[in-house]
PDB file of C-alpha atoms in Angstrom:
ATOM      1  CA  MET A 135      -7.529   0.203  25.247  1.00 52.00           C
ATOM      2  CA  ARG A 136      -6.183  -0.320  21.731  1.00 65.00           C
ATOM      3  CA  LEU A 137      -2.398  -0.568  21.811  1.00 72.00           C
ATOM      4  CA  THR A 138      -0.280   1.279  19.279  1.00 80.00           C
ATOM      5  CA  ARG A 139       1.100  -1.018  16.587  1.00 91.00           C
ATOM      6  CA  SER A 140       4.665  -0.477  15.409  1.00 96.00           C
ATOM      7  CA  HIS A 141       6.407  -2.018  12.418  1.00 97.00           C
ATOM      8  CA  VAL A 142       9.913  -3.403  12.944  1.00 97.00           C
ATOM      9  CA  ASP A 143      11.999  -4.886  10.159  1.00 95.00           C
ATOM     10  CA  LEU A 144      13.331  -7.681  12.359  1.00 96.00           C
ATOM     11  CA  PRO A 145      12.633 -11.380  12.994  1.00 96.00           C
ATOM     12  CA  LEU A 146      10.076 -11.720  15.803  1.00 97.00           C
ATOM     13  CA  ARG A 147       9.318 -14.825  17.860  1.00 97.00           C
ATOM     14  CA  VAL A 148       7.705 -15.468  21.218  1.00 97.00           C
ATOM     15  CA  GLY A 149      10.231 -15.628  24.053  1.00 97.00           C
ATOM     16  CA  SER A 150      12.853 -13.461  22.367  1.00 96.00           C
ATOM     17  CA  GLU A 151      14.061  -9.970  23.177  1.00 96.00           C
ATOM     18  CA  ILE A 152      14.835  -7.335  20.578  1.00 96.00           C
ATOM     19  CA  ALA A 153      16.486  -3.948  20.572  1.00 95.00           C
ATOM     20  CA  LEU A 154      13.850  -1.564  19.270  1.00 96.00           C
ATOM     21  CA  PRO A 155      14.884   0.407  16.168  1.00 94.00           C
ATOM     22  CA  GLU A 156      15.655   4.030  16.981  1.00 91.00           C
ATOM     23  CA  ASP A 157      12.577   5.488  15.285  1.00 91.00           C
ATOM     24  CA  VAL A 158      10.222   2.977  16.927  1.00 93.00           C
ATOM     25  CA  ALA A 159      11.792   3.527  20.354  1.00 91.00           C
ATOM     26  CA  ALA A 160      11.510   7.303  19.963  1.00 89.00           C
ATOM     27  CA  HIS A 161       7.812   7.076  19.097  1.00 89.00           C
ATOM     28  CA  LEU A 162       6.901   4.626  21.862  1.00 90.00           C
ATOM     29  CA  LEU A 163       8.993   6.158  24.610  1.00 88.00           C
ATOM     30  CA  ARG A 164       9.180   9.870  23.847  1.00 85.00           C
ATOM     31  CA  VAL A 165       5.873  10.457  22.073  1.00 87.00           C
ATOM     32  CA  LEU A 166       3.611   7.876  23.751  1.00 86.00           C
ATOM     33  CA  ARG A 167       5.549   7.977  27.050  1.00 89.00           C
ATOM     34  CA  LEU A 168       5.692   4.209  27.525  1.00 89.00           C
ATOM     35  CA  GLN A 169       7.553   3.117  30.649  1.00 91.00           C
ATOM     36  CA  LEU A 170       9.346  -0.029  31.795  1.00 93.00           C
ATOM     37  CA  GLY A 171       6.881  -2.923  31.797  1.00 92.00           C
ATOM     38  CA  ASP A 172       4.347  -1.231  29.490  1.00 93.00           C
ATOM     39  CA  ALA A 173       2.799  -3.215  26.657  1.00 93.00           C
ATOM     40  CA  CYS A 174       2.976  -2.554  22.928  1.00 93.00           C
ATOM     41  CA  VAL A 175       2.258  -4.419  19.701  1.00 96.00           C
ATOM     42  CA  LEU A 176       4.937  -5.086  17.080  1.00 97.00           C
ATOM     43  CA  PHE A 177       4.643  -6.554  13.588  1.00 97.00           C
ATOM     44  CA  ASN A 178       7.132  -7.276  10.812  1.00 97.00           C
ATOM     45  CA  GLY A 179       4.867  -8.053   7.870  1.00 96.00           C
ATOM     46  CA  ASP A 180       4.651 -11.833   8.308  1.00 96.00           C
ATOM     47  CA  GLY A 181       0.928 -11.732   9.047  1.00 96.00           C
ATOM     48  CA  HIS A 182       1.158 -11.748  12.854  1.00 97.00           C
ATOM     49  CA  ASP A 183       0.787  -9.196  15.621  1.00 97.00           C
ATOM     50  CA  PHE A 184       3.298  -9.731  18.424  1.00 97.00           C
ATOM     51  CA  GLU A 185       2.449  -8.609  21.949  1.00 96.00           C
ATOM     52  CA  ALA A 186       5.537  -7.192  23.642  1.00 96.00           C
ATOM     53  CA  ARG A 187       6.613  -5.438  26.834  1.00 96.00           C
ATOM     54  CA  ILE A 188       9.327  -2.874  27.416  1.00 95.00           C
ATOM     55  CA  VAL A 189      11.971  -4.664  29.521  1.00 95.00           C
ATOM     56  CA  HIS A 190      14.934  -2.307  29.331  1.00 93.00           C
ATOM     57  CA  LEU A 191      15.373   1.434  29.011  1.00 89.00           C
ATOM     58  CA  GLY A 192      18.846   2.853  28.529  1.00 83.00           C
ATOM     59  CA  LYS A 193      20.357   6.092  27.346  1.00 76.00           C
ATOM     60  CA  ARG A 194      20.975   4.704  23.885  1.00 74.00           C
ATOM     61  CA  GLU A 195      18.738   1.657  23.654  1.00 84.00           C
ATOM     62  CA  ALA A 196      15.372   0.223  24.539  1.00 91.00           C
ATOM     63  CA  ARG A 197      14.529  -3.471  24.490  1.00 95.00           C
ATOM     64  CA  ALA A 198      11.229  -5.303  24.268  1.00 96.00           C
ATOM     65  CA  ALA A 199      10.340  -8.902  25.101  1.00 97.00           C
ATOM     66  CA  ILE A 200       7.950 -10.756  22.773  1.00 97.00           C
ATOM     67  CA  VAL A 201       5.335 -12.449  24.962  1.00 97.00           C
ATOM     68  CA  ALA A 202       2.651 -13.650  22.519  1.00 97.00           C
ATOM     69  CA  ALA A 203       1.812 -13.877  18.821  1.00 97.00           C
ATOM     70  CA  ARG A 204      -1.547 -13.677  17.092  1.00 96.00           C
ATOM     71  CA  ARG A 205      -2.208 -14.521  13.455  1.00 97.00           C
ATOM     72  CA  LEU A 206      -4.313 -11.860  11.723  1.00 95.00           C
ATOM     73  CA  ASP A 207      -6.796 -12.802   9.040  1.00 94.00           C
ATOM     74  CA  ASN A 208      -7.788  -9.433   7.618  1.00 95.00           C
ATOM     75  CA  GLU A 209      -6.310  -9.611   4.108  1.00 97.00           C
ATOM     76  CA  SER A 210      -8.763  -9.424   1.235  1.00 97.00           C
ATOM     77  CA  PRO A 211      -9.542 -12.593  -0.767  1.00 96.00           C
ATOM     78  CA  LEU A 212      -9.180 -10.373  -3.856  1.00 97.00           C
ATOM     79  CA  ARG A 213      -5.524  -9.608  -4.482  1.00 98.00           C
ATOM     80  CA  ILE A 214      -5.462  -6.123  -6.020  1.00 98.00           C
ATOM     81  CA  THR A 215      -2.386  -4.649  -7.674  1.00 98.00           C
ATOM     82  CA  LEU A 216      -2.597  -0.891  -8.230  1.00 98.00           C
ATOM     83  CA  LEU A 217      -0.628   0.169 -11.281  1.00 97.00           C
ATOM     84  CA  GLN A 218      -0.577   3.890 -10.512  1.00 96.00           C
ATOM     85  CA  GLY A 219       0.661   6.721 -12.690  1.00 94.00           C
ATOM     86  CA  ILE A 220       3.006   8.698 -10.438  1.00 93.00           C
ATOM     87  CA  ALA A 221       1.170  11.701  -9.020  1.00 92.00           C
ATOM     88  CA  ARG A 222       2.672  14.871  -7.596  1.00 89.00           C
ATOM     89  CA  GLY A 223       3.642  15.275  -3.939  1.00 83.00           C
ATOM     90  CA  GLU A 224       1.010  14.573  -1.342  1.00 92.00           C
ATOM     91  CA  LYS A 225      -1.429  13.184  -3.905  1.00 94.00           C
ATOM     92  CA  MET A 226       0.731  10.071  -4.284  1.00 95.00           C
ATOM     93  CA  ASP A 227       1.038   9.722  -0.509  1.00 96.00           C
ATOM     94  CA  TRP A 228      -2.744   9.961  -0.169  1.00 97.00           C
ATOM     95  CA  ILE A 229      -3.289   7.313  -2.854  1.00 97.00           C
ATOM     96  CA  LEU A 230      -0.850   4.891  -1.194  1.00 98.00           C
ATOM     97  CA  GLN A 231      -2.284   5.481   2.271  1.00 98.00           C
ATOM     98  CA  LYS A 232      -5.944   5.048   1.382  1.00 98.00           C
ATOM     99  CA  ALA A 233      -5.364   2.125  -0.990  1.00 98.00           C
ATOM    100  CA  THR A 234      -3.427   0.337   1.772  1.00 98.00           C
ATOM    101  CA  GLU A 235      -6.315   0.888   4.179  1.00 98.00           C
ATOM    102  CA  LEU A 236      -8.668  -0.578   1.549  1.00 98.00           C
ATOM    103  CA  GLY A 237      -6.551  -3.732   1.221  1.00 98.00           C
ATOM    104  CA  VAL A 238      -4.421  -3.334  -1.912  1.00 98.00           C
ATOM    105  CA  ALA A 239      -1.755  -6.048  -2.042  1.00 98.00           C
ATOM    106  CA  ARG A 240       0.831  -4.410  -4.307  1.00 98.00           C
ATOM    107  CA  PHE A 241       1.701  -1.045  -5.826  1.00 98.00           C
ATOM    108  CA  VAL A 242       3.516  -0.439  -9.111  1.00 97.00           C
ATOM    109  CA  PRO A 243       4.337   3.285  -9.599  1.00 96.00           C
ATOM    110  CA  VAL A 244       4.411   4.069 -13.311  1.00 94.00           C
ATOM    111  CA  SER A 245       5.818   6.768 -15.568  1.00 92.00           C
ATOM    112  CA  SER A 246       3.971   7.301 -18.838  1.00 88.00           C
ATOM    113  CA  ASP A 247       3.590   9.750 -21.720  1.00 87.00           C
ATOM    114  CA  ARG A 248       1.708  12.364 -19.693  1.00 84.00           C
ATOM    115  CA  SER A 249       3.502  11.960 -16.358  1.00 84.00           C
ATOM    116  CA  GLU A 250       4.310  15.308 -14.760  1.00 81.00           C
ATOM    117  CA  VAL A 251       6.755  13.810 -12.241  1.00 80.00           C
ATOM    118  CA  LYS A 252      10.223  12.975 -13.575  1.00 79.00           C
ATOM    119  CA  LEU A 253      12.553  11.091 -11.247  1.00 77.00           C
ATOM    120  CA  ASP A 254      16.301  10.674 -11.616  1.00 75.00           C
ATOM    121  CA  ALA A 255      18.151   7.809  -9.917  1.00 73.00           C
ATOM    122  CA  GLU A 256      18.741   9.674  -6.653  1.00 79.00           C
ATOM    123  CA  ARG A 257      15.187  10.979  -6.370  1.00 83.00           C
ATOM    124  CA  THR A 258      13.797   7.558  -7.264  1.00 83.00           C
ATOM    125  CA  GLY A 259      15.535   5.917  -4.314  1.00 88.00           C
ATOM    126  CA  LYS A 260      14.424   8.604  -1.870  1.00 92.00           C
ATOM    127  CA  ARG A 261      10.852   8.641  -3.165  1.00 91.00           C
ATOM    128  CA  LEU A 262      10.592   4.844  -3.039  1.00 94.00           C
ATOM    129  CA  ALA A 263      11.798   4.763   0.576  1.00 94.00           C
ATOM    130  CA  HIS A 264       9.281   7.493   1.437  1.00 95.00           C
ATOM    131  CA  TRP A 265       6.404   5.658  -0.272  1.00 96.00           C
ATOM    132  CA  ARG A 266       7.220   2.443   1.552  1.00 96.00           C
ATOM    133  CA  GLY A 267       7.187   4.395   4.808  1.00 96.00           C
ATOM    134  CA  VAL A 268       3.721   5.754   3.963  1.00 97.00           C
ATOM    135  CA  VAL A 269       2.453   2.222   3.317  1.00 98.00           C
ATOM    136  CA  ILE A 270       3.935   0.900   6.581  1.00 97.00           C
ATOM    137  CA  ALA A 271       2.335   3.748   8.552  1.00 96.00           C
ATOM    138  CA  ALA A 272      -1.020   2.944   6.921  1.00 97.00           C
ATOM    139  CA  CYS A 273      -0.625  -0.703   7.971  1.00 97.00           C
ATOM    140  CA  GLU A 274       0.133   0.374  11.543  1.00 95.00           C
ATOM    141  CA  GLN A 275      -3.043   2.448  11.644  1.00 94.00           C
ATOM    142  CA  SER A 276      -5.387   0.086   9.793  1.00 95.00           C
ATOM    143  CA  GLY A 277      -4.432  -3.119  11.572  1.00 95.00           C
ATOM    144  CA  ARG A 278      -2.858  -4.904   8.613  1.00 96.00           C
ATOM    145  CA  ALA A 279       0.005  -7.250   9.499  1.00 96.00           C
ATOM    146  CA  THR A 280       0.979  -7.959   5.883  1.00 97.00           C
ATOM    147  CA  VAL A 281       2.732  -4.987   4.281  1.00 97.00           C
ATOM    148  CA  PRO A 282       1.914  -4.386   0.587  1.00 98.00           C
ATOM    149  CA  ASP A 283       4.888  -4.393  -1.745  1.00 97.00           C
ATOM    150  CA  VAL A 284       5.822  -1.116  -3.424  1.00 97.00           C
ATOM    151  CA  ALA A 285       7.755  -1.789  -6.639  1.00 96.00           C
ATOM    152  CA  SER A 286      10.396   0.556  -7.994  1.00 94.00           C
ATOM    153  CA  PRO A 287       8.996   3.226 -10.328  1.00 93.00           C
ATOM    154  CA  GLN A 288       9.125   1.999 -13.912  1.00 93.00           C
ATOM    155  CA  PRO A 289       7.980   2.852 -17.432  1.00 94.00           C
ATOM    156  CA  LEU A 290       4.515   1.705 -18.420  1.00 95.00           C
ATOM    157  CA  GLU A 291       5.859  -0.733 -21.022  1.00 95.00           C
ATOM    158  CA  HIS A 292       7.624  -2.647 -18.229  1.00 95.00           C
ATOM    159  CA  ALA A 293       4.813  -2.353 -15.711  1.00 95.00           C
ATOM    160  CA  VAL A 294       2.146  -3.906 -17.957  1.00 95.00           C
ATOM    161  CA  LEU A 295       4.174  -7.132 -18.037  1.00 92.00           C
ATOM    162  CA  GLN A 296       3.572  -7.470 -14.282  1.00 88.00           C
ATOM    163  CA  ARG A 297      -0.199  -7.783 -14.601  1.00 95.00           C
ATOM    164  CA  ASP A 298      -1.542 -10.093 -11.913  1.00 96.00           C
ATOM    165  CA  GLY A 299      -4.895 -11.621 -12.756  1.00 96.00           C
ATOM    166  CA  HIS A 300      -7.426  -9.599 -14.725  1.00 96.00           C
ATOM    167  CA  GLY A 301      -6.330  -6.167 -15.937  1.00 97.00           C
ATOM    168  CA  LEU A 302      -8.699  -3.203 -15.719  1.00 97.00           C
ATOM    169  CA  ILE A 303      -8.603   0.401 -16.971  1.00 95.00           C
ATOM    170  CA  LEU A 304     -11.197   2.955 -15.957  1.00 89.00           C
ATOM    171  CA  ASP A 305     -12.810   4.278 -19.133  1.00 86.00           C
ATOM    172  CA  PRO A 306     -15.972   6.461 -19.075  1.00 81.00           C
ATOM    173  CA  PHE A 307     -16.726   5.290 -22.638  1.00 82.00           C
ATOM    174  CA  ALA A 308     -16.314   1.546 -21.966  1.00 88.00           C
ATOM    175  CA  ASP A 309     -19.273  -0.751 -22.641  1.00 90.00           C
ATOM    176  CA  THR A 310     -18.870  -2.684 -19.376  1.00 92.00           C
ATOM    177  CA  PRO A 311     -19.831  -0.997 -16.085  1.00 93.00           C
ATOM    178  CA  LEU A 312     -17.624  -1.943 -13.157  1.00 93.00           C
ATOM    179  CA  GLY A 313     -20.721  -3.154 -11.314  1.00 91.00           C
ATOM    180  CA  ALA A 314     -21.158  -5.918 -13.896  1.00 92.00           C
ATOM    181  CA  LEU A 315     -18.078  -7.628 -12.444  1.00 92.00           C
ATOM    182  CA  GLY A 316     -20.110  -8.656  -9.400  1.00 86.00           C
ATOM    183  CA  ALA A 317     -20.756 -12.054 -10.974  1.00 81.00           C
ATOM    184  CA  ALA A 318     -17.051 -12.703 -11.590  1.00 86.00           C
ATOM    185  CA  ASP A 319     -15.039 -15.226  -9.588  1.00 90.00           C
ATOM    186  CA  TRP A 320     -11.671 -13.511  -9.437  1.00 93.00           C
ATOM    187  CA  HIS A 321      -8.825 -13.973  -7.004  1.00 95.00           C
ATOM    188  CA  ALA A 322      -6.543 -11.278  -8.434  1.00 97.00           C
ATOM    189  CA  CYS A 323      -6.777  -8.169 -10.578  1.00 97.00           C
ATOM    190  CA  THR A 324      -4.554  -5.282 -11.631  1.00 98.00           C
ATOM    191  CA  LEU A 325      -6.087  -1.825 -11.775  1.00 98.00           C
ATOM    192  CA  ALA A 326      -4.337   0.728 -14.017  1.00 97.00           C
ATOM    193  CA  ILE A 327      -4.849   4.392 -13.080  1.00 96.00           C
ATOM    194  CA  GLY A 328      -3.211   7.141 -15.134  1.00 93.00           C
ATOM    195  CA  PRO A 329      -1.335  10.229 -13.868  1.00 92.00           C
ATOM    196  CA  GLU A 330      -2.828  13.731 -13.632  1.00 90.00           C
ATOM    197  CA  GLY A 331      -2.918  14.029 -17.425  1.00 88.00           C
ATOM    198  CA  GLY A 332      -4.489  10.600 -17.913  1.00 90.00           C
ATOM    199  CA  TRP A 333      -3.341   7.846 -20.244  1.00 92.00           C
ATOM    200  CA  SER A 334      -2.258   8.926 -23.727  1.00 93.00           C
ATOM    201  CA  PRO A 335      -3.546   7.015 -26.777  1.00 93.00           C
ATOM    202  CA  ARG A 336      -0.180   5.212 -26.923  1.00 95.00           C
ATOM    203  CA  ASP A 337      -0.418   4.303 -23.221  1.00 94.00           C
ATOM    204  CA  ARG A 338      -3.908   2.963 -23.734  1.00 93.00           C
ATOM    205  CA  GLN A 339      -2.790   0.835 -26.660  1.00 94.00           C
ATOM    206  CA  GLN A 340       0.001  -0.658 -24.544  1.00 95.00           C
ATOM    207  CA  LEU A 341      -2.473  -1.512 -21.801  1.00 96.00           C
ATOM    208  CA  LEU A 342      -4.989  -3.052 -24.176  1.00 94.00           C
ATOM    209  CA  ALA A 343      -2.272  -5.064 -25.914  1.00 96.00           C
ATOM    210  CA  ALA A 344      -1.199  -6.404 -22.501  1.00 96.00           C
ATOM    211  CA  GLY A 345      -4.705  -7.731 -21.814  1.00 96.00           C
ATOM    212  CA  PHE A 346      -6.264  -4.872 -19.849  1.00 97.00           C
ATOM    213  CA  ASP A 347      -9.996  -4.255 -20.353  1.00 95.00           C
ATOM    214  CA  GLY A 348     -11.854  -0.978 -20.015  1.00 94.00           C
ATOM    215  CA  VAL A 349     -14.619  -0.644 -17.415  1.00 94.00           C
ATOM    216  CA  ARG A 350     -16.919   2.259 -16.696  1.00 92.00           C
ATOM    217  CA  LEU A 351     -17.184   3.739 -13.173  1.00 92.00           C
ATOM    218  CA  GLY A 352     -20.065   6.177 -13.321  1.00 87.00           C
ATOM    219  CA  PRO A 353     -20.634   9.060 -15.719  1.00 87.00           C
ATOM    220  CA  ARG A 354     -18.007  11.496 -14.410  1.00 87.00           C
ATOM    221  CA  ILE A 355     -14.274  11.925 -14.995  1.00 87.00           C
ATOM    222  CA  LEU A 356     -12.383  11.341 -11.734  1.00 92.00           C
ATOM    223  CA  ARG A 357      -9.011  12.783 -10.749  1.00 93.00           C
ATOM    224  CA  THR A 358      -6.116  10.359 -10.372  1.00 94.00           C
ATOM    225  CA  GLU A 359      -6.226  10.594  -6.562  1.00 95.00           C
ATOM    226  CA  THR A 360      -9.964   9.794  -6.602  1.00 96.00           C
ATOM    227  CA  ALA A 361     -10.258   7.248  -9.398  1.00 95.00           C
ATOM    228  CA  GLY A 362      -8.165   4.453  -7.959  1.00 96.00           C
ATOM    229  CA  ILE A 363      -9.578   4.748  -4.441  1.00 97.00           C
ATOM    230  CA  ALA A 364     -13.171   4.739  -5.720  1.00 97.00           C
ATOM    231  CA  ALA A 365     -12.516   1.758  -7.985  1.00 97.00           C
ATOM    232  CA  ILE A 366     -10.717  -0.211  -5.247  1.00 98.00           C
ATOM    233  CA  ALA A 367     -13.599   0.349  -2.839  1.00 97.00           C
ATOM    234  CA  ALA A 368     -16.061  -0.789  -5.527  1.00 96.00           C
ATOM    235  CA  LEU A 369     -13.987  -3.882  -6.353  1.00 97.00           C
ATOM    236  CA  GLN A 370     -13.726  -4.817  -2.688  1.00 97.00           C
ATOM    237  CA  ALA A 371     -17.488  -4.385  -2.306  1.00 96.00           C
ATOM    238  CA  LEU A 372     -18.175  -6.528  -5.377  1.00 95.00           C
ATOM    239  CA  LEU A 373     -15.478  -9.212  -5.121  1.00 95.00           C
ATOM    240  CA  GLY A 374     -13.460  -8.664  -1.964  1.00 95.00           C
ATOM    241  CA  ASP A 375     -14.099  -8.245   1.749  1.00 93.00           C
ATOM    242  CA  LEU A 376     -16.297  -5.128   1.892  1.00 92.00           C
ATOM    243  CA  ARG A 377     -19.382  -7.119   1.019  1.00 81.00           C
TER     244      ARG A 377
END
């Protein structure tokens, strides 16, 4: 039986005991009904799964003993950064969730000329914490033990300076089809996907000036919540670990 994996933001080592964070304890004990002595799997983002057992149940605390560690090797050889125009509501959650499942290494949420979502300082902090929670939950489900970084939302002019490897923009009028990249030998790339309204001409100029190249992904215009996921899957099939 596949054990539920739970993320804990704590140091983990074999032979130690930890007090389970309140949210993790609630899920394991109240939702999954784990009892004293039952097994679970914990991870903290260091690339390992840690086998653990519930060793103490109290009114206000639950403790788990770490009994074994296993290094996971399921990260893609292609390090993909998704530079994503901030989408509204559940669309952004869906993008983060599915891109995490497909192996994206880093997310950079971006505001641009046509962004429909405007975040003040308070909303930015809350939204960032929520997005990171979405990514962690996707790691728990998909079996990843390395948690992708989610950068603070930032203007496009700042985000383009964080390009990692080759920069790509989806462009239905580009000369190069994405499939032509199959002969490339890349270890990292940054994929720029615009918000609901797409990239403005000024946005596109900023991206091109920062070294991003246009590639064509089929003959149709894709929505922001479709474009990045389709392109990531194609990149992983061509250059990553979906081959």
